[in-house]
Every structure is written in C-alpha cells, then in structure tokens.
CSV table of C-alpha atoms in Angstrom, one decimal:
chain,number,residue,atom,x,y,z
R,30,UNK,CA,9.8,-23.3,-2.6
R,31,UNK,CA,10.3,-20.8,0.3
R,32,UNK,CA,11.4,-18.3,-2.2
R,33,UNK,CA,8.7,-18.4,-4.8
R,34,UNK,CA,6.7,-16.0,-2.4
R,35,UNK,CA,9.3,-13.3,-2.4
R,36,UNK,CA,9.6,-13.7,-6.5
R,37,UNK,CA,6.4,-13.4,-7.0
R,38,UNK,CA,6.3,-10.3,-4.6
R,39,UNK,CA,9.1,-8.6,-6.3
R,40,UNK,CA,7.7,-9.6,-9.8
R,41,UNK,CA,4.6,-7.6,-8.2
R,42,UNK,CA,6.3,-4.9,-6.9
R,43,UNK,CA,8.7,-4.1,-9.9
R,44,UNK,CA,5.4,-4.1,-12.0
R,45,UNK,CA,3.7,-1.7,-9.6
R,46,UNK,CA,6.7,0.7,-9.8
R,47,UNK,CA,7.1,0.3,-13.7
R,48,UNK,CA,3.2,1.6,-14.1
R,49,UNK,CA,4.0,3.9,-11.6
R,50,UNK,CA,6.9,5.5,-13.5
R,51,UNK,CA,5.4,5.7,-16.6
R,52,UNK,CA,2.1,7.7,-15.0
R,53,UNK,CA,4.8,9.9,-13.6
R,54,UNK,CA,6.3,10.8,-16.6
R,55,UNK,CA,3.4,12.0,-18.0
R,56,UNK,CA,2.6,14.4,-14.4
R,57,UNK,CA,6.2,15.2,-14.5
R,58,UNK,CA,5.9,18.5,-16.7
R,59,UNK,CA,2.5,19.7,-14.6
R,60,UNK,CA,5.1,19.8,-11.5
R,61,UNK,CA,7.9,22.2,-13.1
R,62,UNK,CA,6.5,24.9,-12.2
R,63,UNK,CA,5.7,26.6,-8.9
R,64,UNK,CA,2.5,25.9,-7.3
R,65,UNK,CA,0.4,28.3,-6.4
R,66,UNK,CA,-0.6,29.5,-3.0
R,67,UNK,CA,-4.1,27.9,-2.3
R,68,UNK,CA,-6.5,29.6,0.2
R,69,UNK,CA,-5.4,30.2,4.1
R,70,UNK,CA,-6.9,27.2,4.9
R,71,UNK,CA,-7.1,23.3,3.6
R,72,UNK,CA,-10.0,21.6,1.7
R,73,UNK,CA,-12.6,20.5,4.2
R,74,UNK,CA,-13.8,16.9,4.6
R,75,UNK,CA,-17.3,17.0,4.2
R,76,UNK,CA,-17.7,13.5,6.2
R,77,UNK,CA,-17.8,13.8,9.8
R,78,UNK,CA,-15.0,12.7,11.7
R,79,UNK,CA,-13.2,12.5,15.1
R,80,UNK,CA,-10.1,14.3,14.9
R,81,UNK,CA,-8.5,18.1,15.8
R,82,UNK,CA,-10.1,20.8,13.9
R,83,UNK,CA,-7.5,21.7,11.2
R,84,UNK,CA,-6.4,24.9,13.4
R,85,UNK,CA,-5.2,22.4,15.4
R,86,UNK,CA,-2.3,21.1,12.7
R,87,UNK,CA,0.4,22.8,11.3
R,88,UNK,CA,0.9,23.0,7.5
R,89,UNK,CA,2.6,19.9,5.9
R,90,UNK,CA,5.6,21.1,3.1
R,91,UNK,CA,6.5,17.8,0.8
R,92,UNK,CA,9.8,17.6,-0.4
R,93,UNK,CA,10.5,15.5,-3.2
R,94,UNK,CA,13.6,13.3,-4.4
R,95,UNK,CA,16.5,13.3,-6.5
R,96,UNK,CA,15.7,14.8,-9.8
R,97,UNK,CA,11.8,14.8,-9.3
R,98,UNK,CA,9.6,17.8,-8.2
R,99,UNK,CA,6.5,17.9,-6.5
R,100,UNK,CA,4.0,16.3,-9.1
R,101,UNK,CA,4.9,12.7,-7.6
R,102,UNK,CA,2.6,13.8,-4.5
R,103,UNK,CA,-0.4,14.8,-6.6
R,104,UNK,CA,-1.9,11.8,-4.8
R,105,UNK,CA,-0.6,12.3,-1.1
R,106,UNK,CA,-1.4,15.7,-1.0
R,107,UNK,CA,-4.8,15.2,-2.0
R,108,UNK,CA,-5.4,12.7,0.9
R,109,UNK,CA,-3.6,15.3,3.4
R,110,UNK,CA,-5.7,18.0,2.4
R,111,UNK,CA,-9.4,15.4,2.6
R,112,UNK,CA,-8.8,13.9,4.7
R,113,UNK,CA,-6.1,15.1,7.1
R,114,UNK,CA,-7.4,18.1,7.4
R,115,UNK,CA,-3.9,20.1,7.0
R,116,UNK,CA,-2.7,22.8,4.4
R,117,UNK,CA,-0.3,21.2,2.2
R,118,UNK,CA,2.3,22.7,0.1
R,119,UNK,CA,5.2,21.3,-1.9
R,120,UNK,CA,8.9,22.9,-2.3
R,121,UNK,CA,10.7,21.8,-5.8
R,122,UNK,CA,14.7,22.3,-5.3
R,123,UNK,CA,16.5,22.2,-8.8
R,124,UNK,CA,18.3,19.2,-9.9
R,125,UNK,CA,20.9,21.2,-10.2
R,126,UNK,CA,21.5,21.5,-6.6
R,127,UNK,CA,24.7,20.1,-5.6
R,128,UNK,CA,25.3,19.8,-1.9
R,129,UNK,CA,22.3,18.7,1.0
R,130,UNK,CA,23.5,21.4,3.0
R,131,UNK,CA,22.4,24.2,0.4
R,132,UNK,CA,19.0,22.2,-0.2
R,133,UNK,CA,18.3,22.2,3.5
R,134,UNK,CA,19.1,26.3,4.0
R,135,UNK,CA,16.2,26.3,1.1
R,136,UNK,CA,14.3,24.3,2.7
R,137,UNK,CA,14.7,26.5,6.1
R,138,UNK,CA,13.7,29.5,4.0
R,139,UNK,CA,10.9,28.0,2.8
R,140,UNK,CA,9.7,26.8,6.0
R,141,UNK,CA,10.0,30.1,7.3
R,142,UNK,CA,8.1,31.9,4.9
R,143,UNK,CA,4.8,29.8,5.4
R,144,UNK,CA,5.2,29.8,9.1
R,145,UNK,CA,5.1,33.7,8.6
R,146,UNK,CA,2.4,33.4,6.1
R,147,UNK,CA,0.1,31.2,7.7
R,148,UNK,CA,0.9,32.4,11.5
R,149,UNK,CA,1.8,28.6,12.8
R,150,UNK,CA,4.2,28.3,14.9
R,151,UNK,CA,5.0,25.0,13.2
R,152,UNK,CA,5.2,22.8,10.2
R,153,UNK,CA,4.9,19.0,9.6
R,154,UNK,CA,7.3,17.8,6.8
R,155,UNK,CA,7.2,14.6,4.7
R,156,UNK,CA,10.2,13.9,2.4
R,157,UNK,CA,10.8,11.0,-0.6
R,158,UNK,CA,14.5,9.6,-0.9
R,159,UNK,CA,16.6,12.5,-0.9
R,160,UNK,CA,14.2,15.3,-0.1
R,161,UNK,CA,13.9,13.0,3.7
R,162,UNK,CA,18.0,13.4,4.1
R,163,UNK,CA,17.6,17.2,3.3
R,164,UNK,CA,14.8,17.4,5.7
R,165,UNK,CA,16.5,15.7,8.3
R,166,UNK,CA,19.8,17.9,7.7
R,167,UNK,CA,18.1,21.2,8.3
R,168,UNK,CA,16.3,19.8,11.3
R,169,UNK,CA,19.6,18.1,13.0
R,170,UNK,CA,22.2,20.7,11.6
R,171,UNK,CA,20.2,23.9,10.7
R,172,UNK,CA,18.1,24.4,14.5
R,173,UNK,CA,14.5,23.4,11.9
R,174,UNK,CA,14.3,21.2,15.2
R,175,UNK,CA,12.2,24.6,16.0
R,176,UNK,CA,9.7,24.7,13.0
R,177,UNK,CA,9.3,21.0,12.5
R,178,UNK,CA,7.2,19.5,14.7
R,179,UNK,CA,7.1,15.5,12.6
R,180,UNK,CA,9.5,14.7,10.1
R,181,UNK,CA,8.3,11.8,8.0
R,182,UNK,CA,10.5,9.9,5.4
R,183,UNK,CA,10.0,7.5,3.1
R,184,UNK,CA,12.8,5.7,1.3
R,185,UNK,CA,15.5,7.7,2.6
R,186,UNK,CA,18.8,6.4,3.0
R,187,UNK,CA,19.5,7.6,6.1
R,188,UNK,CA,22.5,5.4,6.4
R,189,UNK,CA,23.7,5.8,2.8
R,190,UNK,CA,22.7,3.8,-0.1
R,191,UNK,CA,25.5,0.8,-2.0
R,192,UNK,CA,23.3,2.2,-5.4
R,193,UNK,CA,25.2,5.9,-5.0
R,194,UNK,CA,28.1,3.9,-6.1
R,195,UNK,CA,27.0,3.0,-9.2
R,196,UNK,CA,25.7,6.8,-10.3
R,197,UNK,CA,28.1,8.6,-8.5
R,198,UNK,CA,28.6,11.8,-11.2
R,199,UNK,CA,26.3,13.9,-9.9
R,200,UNK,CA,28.0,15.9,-6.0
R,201,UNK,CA,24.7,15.1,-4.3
R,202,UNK,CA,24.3,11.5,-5.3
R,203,UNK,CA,27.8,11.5,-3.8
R,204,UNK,CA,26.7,12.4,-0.4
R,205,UNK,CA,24.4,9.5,0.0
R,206,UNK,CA,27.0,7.1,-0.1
R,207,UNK,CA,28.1,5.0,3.2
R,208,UNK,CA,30.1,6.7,5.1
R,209,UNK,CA,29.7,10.3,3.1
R,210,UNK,CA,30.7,13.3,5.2
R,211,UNK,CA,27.0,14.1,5.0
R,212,UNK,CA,25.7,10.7,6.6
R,213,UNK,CA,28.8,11.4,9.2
R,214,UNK,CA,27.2,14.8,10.4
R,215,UNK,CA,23.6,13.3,10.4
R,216,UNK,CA,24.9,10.3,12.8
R,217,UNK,CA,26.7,12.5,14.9
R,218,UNK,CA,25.1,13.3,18.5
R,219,UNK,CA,21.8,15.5,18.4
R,220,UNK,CA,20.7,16.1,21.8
R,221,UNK,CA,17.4,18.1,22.8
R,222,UNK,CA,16.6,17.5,19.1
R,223,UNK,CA,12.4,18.2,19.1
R,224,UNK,CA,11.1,16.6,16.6
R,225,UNK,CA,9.4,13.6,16.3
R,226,UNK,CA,11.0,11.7,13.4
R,227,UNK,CA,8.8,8.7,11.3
R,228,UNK,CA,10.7,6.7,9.0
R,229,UNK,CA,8.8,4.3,6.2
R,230,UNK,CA,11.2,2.0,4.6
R,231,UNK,CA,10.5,-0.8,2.2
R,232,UNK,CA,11.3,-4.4,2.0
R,233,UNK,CA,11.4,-4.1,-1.7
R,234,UNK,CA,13.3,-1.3,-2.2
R,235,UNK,CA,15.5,-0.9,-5.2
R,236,UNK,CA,17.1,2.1,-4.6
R,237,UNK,CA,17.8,2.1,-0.8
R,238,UNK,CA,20.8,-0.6,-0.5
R,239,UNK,CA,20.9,-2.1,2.4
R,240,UNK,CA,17.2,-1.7,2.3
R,241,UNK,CA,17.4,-1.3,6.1
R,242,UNK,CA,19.5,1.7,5.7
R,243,UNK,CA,16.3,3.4,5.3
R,244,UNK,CA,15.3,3.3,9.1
R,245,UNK,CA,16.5,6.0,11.5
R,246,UNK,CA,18.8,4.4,14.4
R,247,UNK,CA,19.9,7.2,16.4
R,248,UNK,CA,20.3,7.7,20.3
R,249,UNK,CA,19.2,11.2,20.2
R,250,UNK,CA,16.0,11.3,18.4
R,251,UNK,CA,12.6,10.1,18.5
R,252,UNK,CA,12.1,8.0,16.1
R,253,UNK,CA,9.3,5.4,14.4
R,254,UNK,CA,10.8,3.1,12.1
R,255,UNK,CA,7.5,1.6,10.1
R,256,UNK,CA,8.5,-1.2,7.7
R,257,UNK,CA,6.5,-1.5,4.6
R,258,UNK,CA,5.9,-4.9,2.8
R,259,UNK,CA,5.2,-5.5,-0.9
R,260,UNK,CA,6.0,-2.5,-2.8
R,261,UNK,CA,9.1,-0.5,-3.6
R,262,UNK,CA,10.7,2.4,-3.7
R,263,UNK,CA,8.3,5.0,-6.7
R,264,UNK,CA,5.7,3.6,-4.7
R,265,UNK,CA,6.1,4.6,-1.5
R,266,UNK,CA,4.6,8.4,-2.1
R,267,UNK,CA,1.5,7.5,-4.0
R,268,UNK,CA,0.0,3.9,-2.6
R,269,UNK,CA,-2.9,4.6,-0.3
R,270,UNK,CA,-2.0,2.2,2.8
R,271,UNK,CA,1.3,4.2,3.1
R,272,UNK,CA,-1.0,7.5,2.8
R,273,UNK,CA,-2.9,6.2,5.6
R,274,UNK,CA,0.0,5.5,7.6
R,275,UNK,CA,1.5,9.1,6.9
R,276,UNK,CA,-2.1,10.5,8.1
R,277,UNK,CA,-1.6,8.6,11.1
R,278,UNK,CA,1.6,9.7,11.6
R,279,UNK,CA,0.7,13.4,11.3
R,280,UNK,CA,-2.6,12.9,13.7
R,281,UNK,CA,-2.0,14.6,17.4
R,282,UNK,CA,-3.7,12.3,19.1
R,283,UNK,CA,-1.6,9.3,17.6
R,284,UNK,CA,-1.1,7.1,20.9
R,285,UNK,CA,2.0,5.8,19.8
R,286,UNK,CA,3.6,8.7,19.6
R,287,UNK,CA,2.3,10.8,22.0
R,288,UNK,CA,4.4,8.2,24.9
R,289,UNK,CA,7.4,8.8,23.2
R,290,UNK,CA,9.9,12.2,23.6
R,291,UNK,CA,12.6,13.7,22.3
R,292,UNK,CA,15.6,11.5,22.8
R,293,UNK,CA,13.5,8.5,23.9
R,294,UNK,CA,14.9,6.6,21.1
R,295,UNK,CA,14.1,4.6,18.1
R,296,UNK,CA,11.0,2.3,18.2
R,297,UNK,CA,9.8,0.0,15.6
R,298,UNK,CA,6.1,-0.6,13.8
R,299,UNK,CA,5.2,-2.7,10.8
R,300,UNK,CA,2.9,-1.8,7.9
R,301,UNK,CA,1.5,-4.7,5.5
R,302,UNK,CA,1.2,-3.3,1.8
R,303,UNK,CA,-0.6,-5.7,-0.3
C-alpha cells in the first residue's frame, strides 16, 4: 500500500511530461531560429510590487538541453520578464555540438556580448539538463565565475547520468556519463569560485539517473540544492511553482542566499510540486 502513492505520482508525472512533449513539438520550429534583440530594457509589471527596480538585476541568458533550443522557455521567460523584472534572452547551441567545452566558450561569447550590449557588469544564467553542465563548465573552468553572478539548473546531471549509457552515440551524451572526463574536471577543486550556484532536481526524474545526481555537492561552491516533488524531467522549465522558485532564486534580497558565500558550501531546500 505504501507504494500506491508513488504509482500514482509517477502515473501523474509521466502524463504531465507526455502532454508536455507533445505541446513542445509543436513550439519546437518557432525556436530554430535566432531571437531577436528586444528593447534595452524588460517588460514592466504593471502591478505594484516590493522588489529592486529592474536596474537593479542583471540580464538572465537561458540555455537549453540536449537537442532542444530555446522555445521550451517560452513560459519561463515570460514570467522572468513580468514578473521578475529582468531582460531575458536565450542562446540556442546546435545539436551538432560535440564537446561541453566548445559549448561553454559559446556560451562565454555570448555572455560577453550582452554584458557589452546592455552595460551590466553581470548576468544571471538558468540552464535545462545539459545547457546547466555547460553553464557550470564555463563558470568553473572558463573564469564565467566573473560574469555570472546565479547559476540556476534544473535537471542537470551534475554527477553524470546511468541513461548516457543507453544513448551513448552522440560525443556529448558521452560526457555526461559517471565518471566522464567532463564530470572529473567539474568535481575537481574550484576555490574563490563567485557564483552562487541553485540546483532544482526532481524526484521523478527520468532522465537524471541517480535522480540525486542532479544536486551540486561540492566543497568549493555555494550551492542550493532545491528538491522538487511530483513532476519530472520536460517539466521542470515550464511548471509555474518551479518558475516561482527560479524568481526567487534570482531575487537579491533572497534571505537565504544572501547568508551564504562563496565556498560556504552546499545547503539544501525542498519545493512541493503538486
């Protein structure tokens, strides 16, 4: 009886993420192309609320996963821009792309190029799967310790994933295995590292195996594991609790982050997803 709950969860969840990947499929083509460059500043909320002016916040870049592109954050990035307050823009690397490291020198251009455009300093970045891991990369191995003020990932496999096993054709599916030369460099020391790392993982997750691979355990880094219940991997970029928790995340005057450093360690937090 104690395991009719978690069926019926996972009957729920898998349902979720098969409605989810079929309204994907059908944004998929709109996010091919490059976006274009909105105006210097985000959408306003027109509600009044207590928070930093947007000056206040750096720009937010999305990176997507494994052989996506930035339509799967039509949703997020709409909440960013409302009711975050932030200029959001999305970078699409091609699915052709064959090695993290190359992915996360793109990445570093990119970044570069809208802190020169917009005249911040900094950027917030969140990442999906694999676009988290080539975050992380150029902000451990690439100096983007200096540009990225928050990383926040959701679903990455951080400490590999068992299901890069099974589809193991492609060189960069390669790299997320356990124990890949990638997830080596990524656990190897990082001290001073500056950025403020917050990792969502799922208990449902199909793709991330162990699903607690997901969290970030790491000496060096400052880190917010947030565990998210009831919903799995597709879903993790569009459900609204978990875009609430990203705004959180993203907000300077978020308490629970504003106690911790660089190199104060990881720390834990839970998220209930219905």
């Amino acid at each position: 009886m104690k395991a009719l709950p978690l069926s019926l969860a996972l009957l729920k969840a898998t349902a979720l993420e098969a409605a989810i990947l079929a309204g994907h499929l059908v944004l998929y083509p709109s996010g091919l192309t490059r976006e274009r460059r909105g105006p210097a500043t985000a959408t306003p909320d027109p509600r009044p609320a207590s928070r930093l002016p947007a000056a206040a916040r750096p720009p937010v870049v999305l990176l997507h996963g494994f052989l996506d592109n930035r339509s799967v954050f039509v949703l997020l990035r709409r909440a960013l821009a409302r009711h975050g307050g932030q200029r959001v823009e999305s970078l699409n690397y091609s699915p052709l792309t064959c090695d993290v490291r190359t992915a996360a020198a793109l990445l570093g251009r990119h970044v570069e190029e809208i802190c020169e455009r917009t005249g911040s300093e900094r950027v917030d970045v969140v990442g999906h799967s694999l676009g988290g891991l080539i975050a992380r990369y150029y902000v451990q191995r690439l100096g983007g310790d200096r540009r990225v003020r928050i990383l926040v990932t959701l679903g990455t496999p951080h400490s590999g994933t068992r299901v890069a096993r099974l589809a193991g054709a492609h060189p960069i599916v390669r790299q997320l295995r356990p124990g890949s030369e990638v997830i080596e460099e990524l656990a190897a020391p990082a001290p001073g590292c500056r950025t403020h790392f917050v990792s969502f993982w799922s208990d449902l997750d199909q793709v991330v195996d162990p699903r607690e691979a997901a969290r970030i355990d790491h000496p060096d880094l400052s880190v917010r594991n947030v565990r998210v219940t009831g919903i799995g991997h597709l879903a993790l970029p569009v459900h609204p609790a978990v875009a609430s928790g990203i705004r959180q995340a993203l907000d300077p005057a978020d308490q629970d982050r504003s106690r911790g450093g660089a190199g104060s360690g990881p720390r834990t937090g839970d998220a209930s997803v219905a």
